Every structure is written in C-alpha cells, then in structure tokens.
C-alpha cells in the first residue's frame, strides 16, 4: 500500500492539476481570444452571396444593428467587398415602427425564432424552406405582433437587398437576378425590387462597356486616341451608373497610367510635360491619394532640379560666363518659376552684365597693379535715360543748350565721387614724371582778393589754391588743363589695368541730374540746406567782399574751393558735382545739340581745340549752376575755377 506521505503528495498534485484545468476552461470560455479563437467565426458564405451574421441572435428581442460588430461597420472601403450584414447595417434601411407586442411568444413561436436566428447567422437568409425569412414568416402567422419575428424578417429583407446591391456593384448579374426573384416573394419589398431591378437593367447595359474599357486599358489606350479610349468608356458608364464600382476603379487605373506619364516626363526633365499630365490626372479623379503622392514627388524633383540649375548658374556667373549663367537661370525659372533666390540671382546677373558685378550706388576703389597706391573712390552710376539740355520754358536758357533730346546710357559706369584732389594729382605727377601745362606753359589764373577778380599769374601752378597759395591735399586740384586731366586718366588706366577716362558731356549731365528734372539737382531755387559750395548772398570773403549775383539767403561759409566732401552728395552719391569747381569733360565744344550723340558717348571732332566744361563752381552765378548749363573753353586753359573728375568703364 502506498505510504501516507505519497498519498498526500498525489492528492496535492491532483488538486493543483484540477485547478489548472478549471482555470484553463474558464479562460477559454470567457476569454477565447487569448487562445486566438474568434467566437464569432462565420460559416461559409452561401452561393447567393447573402453573407452570414457576425454574432448569434440572442433569445431576447434585439435590434437589427446589434447583429453587426461596430468595428466592421466602421471598416474602410470598398464597402462592396464587406459581408452583407455590414452593408445592411451601413445602408439607409431602418426598422419601421413596430406594433406593441401583446403577451409573450408561445413556445412553438420561440422554437421557430430560434431556428430562424440560427439560419440568419448561417447566412441562410431567404429562398429555402428552412431559411430565416421563411421561418420568421411562419412565426408571424402564429403570432402577428411578435416583435422578434418582425425585426428578424426586416433584417432578412435588408440583408437580401444589401446582397443584391453587392452583386450589382461587382457586376454579377446572374446572382443579382436570382436574388431579386427571391426578394420579390417577401412582404414589403416592392420598392426595393423596383429600384434593384432598374440597377440590374443598367448593369446589363454597362457590362459590355466595362469589358470594352478593360480591353482598351490592356491595349494601352488609356486616354488616347480621343474617340476610342478607356477613360471615355468609363465616363460613359458612370453617366449611366454613377455608383458603378468597376468604372470607378477603372478611373483610378486610368489616372495611375497618366501619373506614370508624369513621372516619366520628370525623369526626362520635361516638367512642362509633367505638369500637363498632372492636370489631366486631376481632371480624372480630383485630389486622389495617388495624385497627391505623385504631385508631391514631382514637386520634390522639380525643386531639386531647379535648385541644381540655379547653383550651376551661380558658378557660371562667378566664373564670368554670363551667357551660360543666363541660360541655366532660364532653365531653372522654366522648371520652377517661383524658385527662391531667382530674383536675387537675376539682379546679380544684371549687375554683372551692366556693372561688372557691382551694383548701382556701390563705392569701390581699384588698387594699382604695379606699385603701391589706389585709384580714387568710384561710385557706380545706374543705367537709364534722361532729357539732356534745357526745357523750352527754362529761365536763362541759351541756344547752346538746345535742342533738348533724349539720351540713353545702356552701359553702366562708375564715376569718381569727388573731384580729383591736389594730393591725388601730386601722386600722379611724382610717379609718372608728368609735367602739367601750368609748369610747361607757365602760370595760371588766381583770385585777387583786393580787386575781387581773376588775374593771370605766371608763377601759379596746379599745387596752388585759388589765391595762389600752396594748396592742401584735400582741396580739388585747379589750374589744370584738359590735357592734364586726360593724362591723369590715362595714367590710372595703366596703373590699374582698367579703363579710366574723362566723362562725356552726356554722362556728366546724367550723373549731375541724378534722375531729377528741376533747374538744379536740389530743386528750382535757393537750397534750404548746405548742398554745394555756391555763391551765397550771405557769404563774405576775408576782406568782406560780397557776391553781386548770388543765391539769396544762402551761406556755405566758403569763399573759394572747399575740401572735397564738405557738403551733401546728390541722389547718385556724387559730391561737389554742381559746385566747388567746374569740371572738364571729354567732348569737343559744339554751340548746340544738333546731331549730338544719343547714346551717352562723347562728341569728338579730331583736332578740336576747345573742350566742354560742365557744372557750377564756387564763383558761378546762379544761372551758371543750372543742370543744363554748359560752356566751351580752350583745352590749354588753366583756371582756379576748373578741375575734373574721372569715369571708370565697367
């Protein structure tokens, strides 16, 4: 016999095993999904495509919607592929108002209802002797007010209607026809039969059209030729049957083919072709997921391509290849017109073409290439057009200032922002060994403080100021001839490797006016601030002299030239352009503008002896400060009222 110890152990082991089995059974019964078992597993679908219930009908009355899992009701498209129960639950059918039941269902009715519920759950909805619809009707014969029977019959009819609609949607006309015949036998189904029969008739019409569209799709005739393509046929089907699922799916296939065309065009950098294909795809199925996806991909590739082209354009511009830079930038704009950075690049390109990569208003200085030193500070003058000369109604106008004519400066230039100073001219004389005309020809004019007039002084040179005293380096150089001014410009060209020259008369007036059309660049009368070194009625010489013809109420505190940049710059950034000292320009003197150049170039006659002086000076009367005023002077003249500035070609 076993020992008491062994018996105790066996009892303990058996008890533990029993507890485990019981726990397993309870979990399996109440939580079957733990073991991957679905208590609502459905029976096989019957041949009439009616589907099966998603849960068994309980013994008590319940609504039709309680037969359907809410998760299935909210399932995604396509709905036509869902069970008939799901379709019925999501349809517009609702239980009608049912009569109040009097008394409980008798046992024989309950038995019929149990069998009907099982048939409905198994998908045996109608058409057979033991189908749910037949059994529910038998129960109603025994108890006409049975709510459970009425609800079940209504659910059966809704399932049948959903199944027929499903068959029509997927193109199964034979099954739909068979089910309609079954539906016709159910009470209250006349309206549904009429509607479904119309849909079936439409299906019979469109089925050969759908077959034709599928054939065209296989042949690659997606949307071309115009009169025989899959897209056109699918659209015809949808006119007859707006809810036709096959046609709708066909449209998506057509759109996919068109979108593939867009991607193929992008692969060939044909973004215009891609845009055309995307527009065609949008017309087929607006804002579809596939369309949004491909549009996003095309945009990304477009941005990448345009950005790469712009980067290449910048490199070409930096290398000085302007034509290639412009071509690449044009391709970038064609690829993406709103590409960030394009406008800035085109401004750089324009500046490079017109201003040698400078920009209007920029100040720069060229260094000498063969010795220490720098050229004068230059300011870039913008291109443009202006009316050169005096207007017909301008006061103090003379015949040398007409006819007024339009001049266009199409090429950018830079002009010295001040007159050339004594210090700058001294550097030139020392470095070059040049002998100015005031030295070789002897003397210049100086201002006589006692008489208040200019007189010739054989000892005065370019190193002296207006009164014949040694000049400070920051004063504008005077007592220089036209020849001296040209020699200085030529020397700058050799020292810098750039083209320096005297400005043309048109360039000077254009820069002086700086976009203005008034009598002076600051306005039409006496300035209200210290704009230039002018003849002011409030100015006094060292011995108390006054100007006899001056700007009334104006005072600049100078009698004679002032250090450069002592006053305001004009709108182009030029100092002393219409005051301080008048300036030599390149042109020969002509007593009118008849046949004058209109492109801003200098008007030169070989061998001419007289040159043009422009701009007012510290001793000019107000009418001589007008923007249109001009005078002719022999090229050898040296005067304490005349200096010069230079232009640098870009």
XYZ file of C-alpha atoms in Angstrom:
650
model
C 0.000 0.000 0.000
C 1.253 3.479 -0.634
C 2.539 5.406 2.261
C 0.575 8.251 3.739
C 3.257 10.656 2.502
C 2.850 9.503 -1.117
C -0.924 9.720 -0.862
C -0.641 13.285 0.413
C 1.654 14.205 -2.434
C -0.668 12.626 -5.063
C -3.656 14.447 -3.620
C -1.784 17.760 -3.681
C -0.598 17.209 -7.266
C -4.051 16.143 -8.406
C -5.623 19.166 -6.745
C -3.197 21.525 -8.401
C -3.773 19.924 -11.778
C -7.521 20.198 -11.309
C -7.225 23.896 -10.500
C -5.160 24.436 -13.659
C -7.683 22.606 -15.853
C -10.531 24.579 -14.333
C -8.680 27.842 -14.855
C -7.964 26.856 -18.485
C -11.633 26.076 -19.083
C -12.808 29.324 -17.569
C -10.340 31.422 -19.562
C -11.211 29.530 -22.761
C -14.930 30.068 -22.139
C -14.865 33.719 -21.172
C -11.706 34.935 -22.980
C -11.343 32.753 -26.082
C -9.250 35.345 -27.971
C -6.364 34.607 -25.590
C -6.066 31.320 -27.487
C -6.608 33.022 -30.909
C -10.145 31.678 -31.127
C -12.840 34.017 -32.545
C -16.212 33.169 -31.027
C -17.907 34.925 -33.941
C -16.210 32.907 -36.675
C -18.651 32.899 -39.559
C -19.956 29.954 -41.509
C -19.089 29.619 -45.227
C -20.842 32.089 -47.465
C -23.770 30.701 -49.411
C -23.846 30.695 -53.173
C -26.403 33.510 -53.309
C -23.849 35.836 -51.684
C -26.028 36.692 -48.724
C -23.240 36.606 -46.153
C -23.542 35.435 -42.568
C -24.330 37.119 -39.305
C -21.437 38.369 -37.211
C -22.981 37.127 -33.939
C -25.803 34.804 -32.997
C -29.192 36.252 -32.255
C -29.991 36.006 -28.560
C -33.105 34.590 -27.041
C -34.456 38.034 -26.223
C -35.581 40.633 -28.773
C -32.829 42.891 -30.133
C -32.408 45.476 -32.854
C -31.006 44.595 -36.286
C -27.920 46.710 -35.748
C -26.933 44.607 -32.733
C -26.091 41.784 -35.140
C -23.156 43.742 -36.582
C -19.777 44.366 -34.988
C -19.228 48.164 -34.741
C -15.658 47.623 -35.892
C -16.966 46.167 -39.130
C -19.442 48.999 -39.586
C -16.546 51.457 -39.447
C -14.296 49.372 -41.682
C -12.678 51.107 -44.668
C -13.618 50.835 -48.370
C -14.514 49.131 -50.561
C -17.868 48.501 -48.873
C -18.976 46.198 -51.733
C -16.492 43.589 -50.516
C -17.855 43.546 -46.967
C -20.318 40.925 -45.658
C -23.952 41.554 -46.452
C -24.610 42.163 -42.749
C -22.130 45.041 -42.707
C -23.576 46.506 -45.890
C -27.089 46.223 -44.488
C -26.035 47.900 -41.267
C -24.473 50.807 -43.163
C -27.406 51.170 -45.572
C -30.225 53.648 -45.243
C -32.627 50.914 -44.070
C -34.013 51.380 -40.598
C -36.520 49.254 -38.680
C -40.014 50.622 -39.138
C -42.201 51.427 -36.174
C -43.359 48.055 -34.919
C -46.654 47.380 -33.089
C -46.643 46.842 -29.372
C -46.455 43.115 -28.666
C -49.246 41.701 -26.504
C -48.084 38.806 -24.465
C -45.038 36.629 -24.713
C -44.195 34.498 -27.717
C -45.654 30.977 -27.235
C -43.218 28.044 -27.160
C -43.878 26.998 -30.768
C -43.111 30.599 -31.916
C -39.973 30.711 -29.798
C -38.827 27.452 -31.386
C -39.346 28.904 -34.870
C -37.487 32.072 -33.870
C -34.525 30.096 -32.556
C -34.310 28.185 -35.844
C -34.683 31.472 -37.795
C -31.927 33.156 -35.826
C -29.587 30.249 -36.494
C -30.423 30.332 -40.203
C -29.781 34.068 -40.345
C -26.486 33.627 -38.547
C -25.518 30.887 -41.008
C -26.303 33.115 -43.961
C -29.446 31.214 -44.989
C -31.478 34.385 -45.377
C -34.188 33.538 -47.915
C -35.214 31.283 -50.760
C -35.132 27.899 -48.993
C -37.718 26.141 -46.816
C -35.549 26.473 -43.720
C -34.278 29.972 -44.491
C -34.562 32.764 -41.955
C -37.178 34.718 -43.910
C -39.476 31.698 -44.275
C -39.196 30.771 -40.603
C -39.841 34.345 -39.442
C -42.955 34.445 -41.643
C -44.190 31.162 -40.142
C -43.714 32.645 -36.658
C -45.730 35.705 -37.674
C -48.592 33.535 -38.825
C -48.761 32.115 -35.330
C -48.237 35.473 -33.598
C -48.588 38.510 -35.933
C -47.361 41.015 -33.301
C -44.130 39.191 -32.404
C -41.546 41.953 -32.399
C -38.705 39.476 -32.623
C -40.215 37.903 -35.717
C -40.943 41.282 -37.305
C -37.388 42.508 -36.637
C -35.923 39.288 -37.993
C -37.990 39.436 -41.183
C -36.995 43.065 -41.685
C -33.329 42.178 -41.109
C -33.613 39.313 -43.594
C -35.021 41.624 -46.251
C -32.298 44.228 -45.561
C -29.605 41.529 -45.864
C -31.108 40.377 -49.143
C -31.273 43.933 -50.523
C -27.636 44.512 -49.483
C -26.533 41.276 -51.158
C -28.300 42.173 -54.395
C -26.697 45.616 -54.373
C -23.351 43.979 -53.756
C -23.765 41.634 -56.716
C -24.779 44.516 -58.975
C -21.809 46.577 -57.798
C -19.328 43.838 -58.685
C -21.083 43.008 -61.950
C -22.631 39.602 -61.052
C -25.890 39.993 -62.966
C -26.934 36.330 -62.753
C -26.690 36.212 -58.977
C -28.460 39.563 -58.673
C -31.300 38.351 -60.914
C -31.769 35.207 -58.810
C -31.792 37.187 -55.560
C -34.287 39.743 -56.893
C -36.681 36.877 -57.648
C -36.289 35.754 -54.039
C -36.763 39.282 -52.712
C -39.927 39.706 -54.725
C -41.576 36.982 -52.613
C -41.003 38.850 -49.347
C -43.652 41.219 -47.977
C -42.917 44.973 -48.196
C -40.158 44.540 -50.791
C -41.888 46.094 -53.818
C -39.978 49.411 -53.729
C -36.646 47.663 -53.226
C -37.389 45.248 -56.075
C -38.238 48.126 -58.401
C -35.037 50.033 -57.557
C -32.790 46.978 -57.734
C -34.302 45.822 -60.997
C -33.522 49.225 -62.521
C -29.941 48.921 -61.305
C -29.726 45.424 -62.751
C -31.000 46.670 -66.105
C -28.295 49.321 -66.024
C -25.708 46.659 -65.221
C -26.771 44.671 -68.278
C -26.217 47.795 -70.388
C -22.825 48.729 -68.941
C -21.289 45.251 -68.640
C -20.170 45.107 -72.309
C -18.940 48.695 -71.972
C -16.831 47.719 -68.974
C -15.397 44.782 -70.920
C -14.540 47.153 -73.766
C -12.870 49.593 -71.349
C -10.793 46.800 -69.821
C -9.645 45.720 -73.277
C -8.663 49.283 -74.183
C -6.791 49.585 -70.897
C -4.830 46.405 -71.644
C -4.007 47.774 -75.105
C -2.533 50.951 -73.588
C -5.327 53.129 -74.958
C -5.738 54.890 -71.646
C -6.901 58.353 -72.696
C -5.904 58.333 -76.354
C -6.978 58.211 -79.132
C -9.562 60.806 -78.307
C -12.601 58.900 -79.635
C -11.624 55.383 -78.506
C -10.023 55.098 -75.062
C -10.679 53.531 -71.675
C -11.224 56.860 -69.922
C -14.037 57.866 -72.265
C -15.799 54.494 -71.863
C -15.550 54.536 -68.066
C -17.035 58.020 -68.039
C -19.902 56.844 -70.227
C -20.563 54.025 -67.763
C -20.639 56.451 -64.842
C -23.177 58.610 -66.664
C -25.476 55.570 -66.790
C -24.466 54.221 -63.379
C -22.830 56.878 -61.152
C -22.085 54.364 -58.372
C -20.559 51.660 -60.572
C -17.621 50.361 -58.555
C -15.839 48.790 -61.528
C -15.936 52.014 -63.509
C -14.714 53.993 -60.514
C -11.841 51.565 -60.058
C -11.170 51.828 -63.777
C -10.861 55.599 -63.471
C -8.215 55.106 -60.807
C -6.323 52.750 -63.122
C -6.505 55.311 -65.918
C -5.305 58.019 -63.565
C -2.435 55.800 -62.443
C -1.317 55.403 -66.070
C -1.461 59.177 -66.582
C 0.507 59.723 -63.373
C 3.123 57.266 -64.637
C 3.408 59.535 -67.673
C 4.060 62.475 -65.377
C 6.857 60.603 -63.603
C 8.357 59.524 -66.929
C 8.354 63.159 -68.091
C 10.124 64.242 -64.903
C 12.764 61.584 -65.479
C 13.483 63.329 -68.795
C 13.497 66.769 -67.091
C 10.327 67.574 -69.011
C 8.492 69.405 -66.247
C 6.096 71.056 -68.666
C 5.029 67.584 -69.799
C 4.749 66.508 -66.153
C 2.521 69.490 -65.364
C 0.302 68.653 -68.319
C -0.031 65.038 -67.181
C -0.803 66.113 -63.602
C -3.509 68.452 -64.859
C -5.020 65.596 -66.874
C -4.877 63.322 -63.804
C -6.587 65.997 -61.697
C -9.445 66.135 -64.217
C -9.864 62.346 -63.989
C -10.055 61.966 -60.195
C -9.527 65.233 -58.304
C -7.362 65.115 -55.165
C -6.974 61.358 -55.098
C -4.347 59.845 -52.824
C -2.271 58.711 -55.824
C -2.475 62.189 -57.361
C -1.340 63.856 -54.145
C 1.524 61.383 -53.818
C 2.810 61.866 -57.372
C 2.311 65.632 -57.202
C 4.446 65.711 -54.067
C 7.147 63.612 -55.725
C 7.132 65.789 -58.846
C 7.402 68.912 -56.698
C 10.359 67.456 -54.819
C 12.135 66.518 -58.050
C 11.261 69.910 -59.547
C 12.728 71.716 -56.548
C 15.850 69.572 -56.655
C 16.326 70.106 -60.389
C 15.672 73.857 -60.241
C 17.956 74.270 -57.238
C 20.732 72.387 -59.023
C 20.368 74.554 -62.133
C 20.485 77.724 -60.059
C 23.618 76.512 -58.270
C 25.250 75.851 -61.657
C 24.149 79.300 -62.831
C 25.813 80.899 -59.815
C 29.027 79.013 -60.514
C 28.965 80.146 -64.148
C 28.389 83.732 -63.058
C 31.266 83.569 -60.582
C 33.465 82.267 -63.398
C 32.448 85.204 -65.610
C 30.489 83.114 -68.133
C 27.430 85.354 -68.281
C 25.757 83.696 -71.264
C 25.885 80.243 -69.644
C 24.706 81.696 -66.321
C 21.719 83.312 -68.027
C 20.866 80.101 -69.887
C 20.986 77.981 -66.720
C 18.955 80.514 -64.760
C 16.351 80.492 -67.534
C 16.115 76.710 -67.274
C 15.726 76.993 -63.500
C 12.907 79.529 -63.952
C 11.197 77.319 -66.528
C 11.429 74.418 -64.096
C 10.111 76.378 -61.114
C 9.106 79.998 -61.740
C 8.829 80.817 -58.027
C 12.155 79.282 -57.014
C 13.598 81.203 -54.020
C 16.789 83.041 -54.926
C 15.962 83.519 -58.625
C 15.184 87.225 -58.320
C 18.373 87.858 -56.382
C 20.353 85.910 -58.968
C 18.866 87.879 -61.875
C 19.767 91.093 -60.095
C 23.335 89.797 -59.763
C 23.331 88.807 -63.418
C 22.078 92.221 -64.483
C 24.690 93.893 -62.333
C 27.355 91.641 -63.812
C 26.208 92.473 -67.341
C 25.757 96.200 -66.786
C 28.053 96.939 -63.868
C 30.737 94.221 -63.882
C 29.171 92.553 -60.821
C 28.932 95.828 -58.907
C 25.562 97.359 -58.170
C 24.276 100.923 -58.554
C 25.352 103.154 -55.711
C 28.218 100.878 -54.702
C 31.507 102.605 -53.868
C 34.745 100.828 -54.694
C 38.435 101.576 -55.184
C 40.851 99.917 -57.622
C 44.339 99.099 -56.422
C 47.388 99.725 -58.581
C 48.832 96.560 -60.098
C 52.472 97.600 -60.412
C 53.139 99.940 -57.480
C 51.629 100.852 -54.103
C 48.552 103.045 -54.248
C 44.890 103.169 -55.178
C 42.699 104.966 -57.664
C 40.086 107.478 -56.411
C 36.928 106.116 -54.816
C 34.343 105.429 -57.522
C 30.562 105.209 -57.239
C 28.552 103.036 -59.649
C 26.046 105.049 -61.696
C 22.850 103.238 -62.755
C 21.903 102.946 -66.403
C 18.925 104.872 -67.726
C 17.602 107.602 -69.989
C 17.126 111.341 -69.481
C 16.276 114.555 -71.326
C 19.536 116.367 -71.994
C 19.520 120.154 -72.352
C 17.242 122.962 -71.234
C 13.459 122.858 -71.430
C 11.748 125.409 -73.679
C 10.362 127.315 -70.703
C 13.519 127.246 -68.575
C 14.637 130.689 -67.435
C 18.134 131.834 -68.518
C 18.223 129.158 -71.234
C 20.594 129.865 -74.137
C 20.937 128.427 -77.630
C 23.906 126.233 -76.751
C 21.611 124.132 -74.512
C 19.108 123.129 -77.207
C 17.536 121.201 -78.783
C 16.567 119.147 -75.774
C 16.922 115.455 -76.633
C 16.677 112.047 -75.035
C 19.907 110.251 -74.234
C 20.081 106.603 -73.122
C 23.019 105.224 -71.176
C 22.680 101.478 -71.635
C 26.013 100.508 -70.140
C 26.895 101.046 -66.506
C 29.820 103.176 -65.451
C 31.473 104.344 -62.272
C 32.308 107.988 -61.641
C 34.737 109.432 -59.108
C 32.546 110.545 -56.233
C 34.658 113.694 -55.742
C 36.774 115.932 -57.890
C 40.390 114.826 -58.176
C 42.288 116.351 -55.260
C 45.634 118.057 -55.093
C 47.058 115.064 -53.197
C 45.838 112.568 -55.819
C 47.219 114.670 -58.670
C 50.532 115.029 -56.825
C 50.845 111.229 -56.594
C 50.360 111.080 -60.361
C 52.994 113.748 -61.094
C 55.556 112.138 -58.784
C 55.009 108.591 -60.046
C 54.824 109.401 -63.748
C 57.174 112.384 -64.099
C 54.432 114.195 -65.997
C 54.850 117.991 -66.352
C 51.473 119.753 -66.232
C 50.707 122.656 -68.577
C 50.819 125.158 -65.702
C 54.505 124.262 -65.439
C 55.464 123.843 -69.086
C 53.352 126.734 -70.406
C 53.828 128.934 -67.361
C 51.272 130.098 -64.874
C 47.527 130.153 -64.362
C 44.763 132.437 -63.171
C 44.366 133.296 -59.493
C 41.775 135.185 -57.493
C 42.843 138.699 -56.467
C 41.457 139.486 -53.009
C 41.975 143.240 -53.441
C 40.149 143.621 -56.756
C 37.791 140.670 -56.399
C 38.551 139.410 -59.942
C 40.687 136.682 -61.537
C 44.103 137.641 -62.894
C 46.895 135.735 -64.634
C 49.864 134.772 -62.506
C 52.875 133.263 -64.328
C 54.050 131.676 -61.087
C 50.791 129.860 -60.187
C 50.678 126.107 -60.764
C 48.441 123.139 -60.004
C 50.000 122.995 -56.497
C 48.416 126.349 -55.553
C 44.957 127.163 -54.289
C 42.551 129.706 -55.777
C 44.508 132.637 -54.278
C 47.944 131.420 -55.388
C 48.950 129.933 -52.018
C 50.160 126.332 -51.507
C 47.057 124.119 -51.577
C 46.076 121.465 -49.045
C 45.930 117.897 -50.296
C 42.156 117.563 -49.758
C 41.258 120.539 -51.946
C 40.162 119.891 -55.539
C 43.070 120.373 -57.903
C 42.691 123.513 -60.059
C 44.917 125.290 -62.578
C 44.893 122.089 -64.707
C 44.229 121.983 -68.431
C 42.099 119.479 -70.342
C 45.352 117.825 -71.427
C 46.439 117.461 -67.775
C 43.106 115.863 -66.871
C 43.301 113.365 -69.738
C 46.900 112.495 -68.859
C 45.834 111.676 -65.297
C 43.015 109.390 -66.534
C 45.372 107.589 -68.913
C 47.852 107.064 -66.070
C 45.136 105.499 -63.890
C 44.328 103.080 -66.707
C 47.935 101.915 -66.869
C 48.256 101.593 -63.095
C 45.032 99.644 -62.551
C 44.579 97.691 -65.786
C 41.057 99.196 -66.042
C 39.740 101.809 -68.457
C 39.688 105.261 -66.877
C 38.787 108.368 -68.850
C 37.118 111.756 -68.647
C 33.320 111.587 -68.598
C 31.377 112.507 -71.697
C 29.233 115.622 -71.501
C 26.069 113.464 -71.560
C 27.390 111.221 -68.779
C 28.216 114.258 -66.668
C 24.774 115.862 -67.050
C 23.053 112.497 -66.435
C 25.082 111.972 -63.238
C 24.587 115.594 -62.159
C 20.796 115.471 -62.591
C 20.649 112.048 -60.872
C 17.118 111.441 -62.039
C 15.849 114.983 -61.388
C 14.250 117.288 -63.966
C 14.403 120.517 -61.962
C 16.588 123.566 -62.603
C 19.202 122.269 -60.140
C 19.557 118.766 -58.745
C 18.281 120.018 -55.364
C 15.272 121.885 -56.800
C 14.335 125.030 -58.701
C 15.669 127.768 -56.445
C 17.824 128.606 -53.460
C 18.555 125.436 -51.481
C 17.188 125.213 -47.937
C 20.324 123.468 -46.662
C 24.054 123.431 -47.394
C 24.034 121.295 -50.551
C 27.022 122.651 -52.517
C 29.789 125.253 -52.423
C 27.891 128.013 -54.249
C 27.820 131.799 -54.464
C 25.695 132.620 -51.436
C 24.405 136.106 -50.725
C 25.362 135.605 -47.078
C 28.957 134.558 -47.793
C 31.848 137.001 -47.245
C 35.461 136.988 -48.437
C 38.325 137.505 -45.992
C 38.255 141.214 -46.641
C 34.482 141.481 -46.537
C 33.503 141.218 -50.188
C 30.035 140.002 -51.245
C 28.782 138.349 -54.412
C 26.898 140.679 -56.728
C 24.843 137.791 -58.249
C 24.234 135.008 -55.767
C 21.645 132.700 -54.219
C 19.602 134.845 -51.886
C 19.654 133.844 -48.250
C 22.259 131.091 -48.834
C 25.504 130.679 -46.936
C 28.037 127.857 -47.227
C 30.879 129.569 -45.272
C 33.433 129.213 -48.100
C 34.970 131.801 -50.431
C 36.939 129.725 -52.891
C 37.065 125.898 -53.167
C 36.256 123.804 -50.104
C 37.830 120.458 -49.190
C 36.064 117.704 -51.125
C 33.022 116.040 -49.479
C 32.358 119.110 -47.299
C 28.730 119.182 -48.492
C 25.900 116.854 -49.400
C 26.038 114.179 -52.096
C 23.450 114.261 -54.868
C 20.978 111.324 -55.270
C 23.618 109.276 -57.141
C 26.135 109.691 -54.299
C 28.349 112.280 -56.046
C 29.892 115.150 -54.081
C 30.528 118.685 -55.395
C 29.043 117.749 -58.783
C 27.454 121.184 -59.249
C 29.620 123.366 -57.033
C 33.139 123.833 -55.654
C 34.865 123.734 -59.090
C 33.612 123.285 -62.639
C 34.939 120.224 -64.459
C 36.463 119.221 -67.772
C 34.632 116.580 -69.831
C 35.795 114.675 -72.894
C 33.690 116.362 -75.611
C 34.759 118.920 -78.140
C 32.770 122.147 -77.945
C 29.691 122.471 -80.178
C 27.452 125.514 -79.980
C 24.238 123.453 -79.983
C 22.988 119.890 -79.655
C 22.120 119.452 -83.326
C 23.281 115.959 -84.378
C 24.571 115.268 -80.847
C 25.002 111.567 -79.904
C 22.041 109.996 -78.117
C 23.876 107.034 -76.587
C 25.836 108.958 -73.980
C 29.136 108.836 -75.887
C 31.463 111.832 -76.160
C 31.023 114.083 -79.216
C 34.543 114.260 -80.630
C 35.889 116.027 -83.714
C 39.518 115.140 -84.476
C 41.862 118.047 -83.849
C 39.378 120.210 -81.967
C 40.961 122.819 -79.698
C 38.016 123.789 -77.499
C 36.527 121.410 -74.949
C 33.436 121.457 -72.758
C 33.346 122.463 -69.083
C 30.299 121.425 -67.034
C 28.951 122.105 -63.567
C 28.992 125.202 -61.402
C 31.867 126.405 -59.242
C 32.464 128.382 -56.062
C 32.284 131.573 -58.141
C 29.440 130.783 -60.583
C 26.297 132.898 -60.771
C 23.012 131.030 -60.089
C 22.171 130.776 -63.811
C 25.563 129.100 -64.364
C 24.727 126.431 -61.770
C 21.745 125.143 -63.747
C 21.963 121.435 -64.609
C 21.699 122.294 -68.317
C 24.402 124.981 -68.297
C 27.498 124.370 -70.444
C 30.466 126.366 -71.751
C 33.308 125.883 -74.198
C 36.910 126.540 -73.170
C 40.239 126.136 -74.931
C 41.854 122.853 -73.880
C 45.005 124.635 -72.686
C 43.224 126.978 -70.272
C 44.162 126.720 -66.577
C 41.724 128.306 -64.135
C 41.211 128.372 -60.362
C 37.537 127.646 -61.035
C 38.063 124.477 -63.120
C 39.095 120.962 -62.061
C 37.956 117.473 -63.133
C 36.860 114.005 -62.113
C 37.183 110.675 -63.932
C 34.978 107.819 -65.098
C 35.821 104.131 -64.964
C 34.248 101.832 -67.531
C 32.614 98.664 -66.172
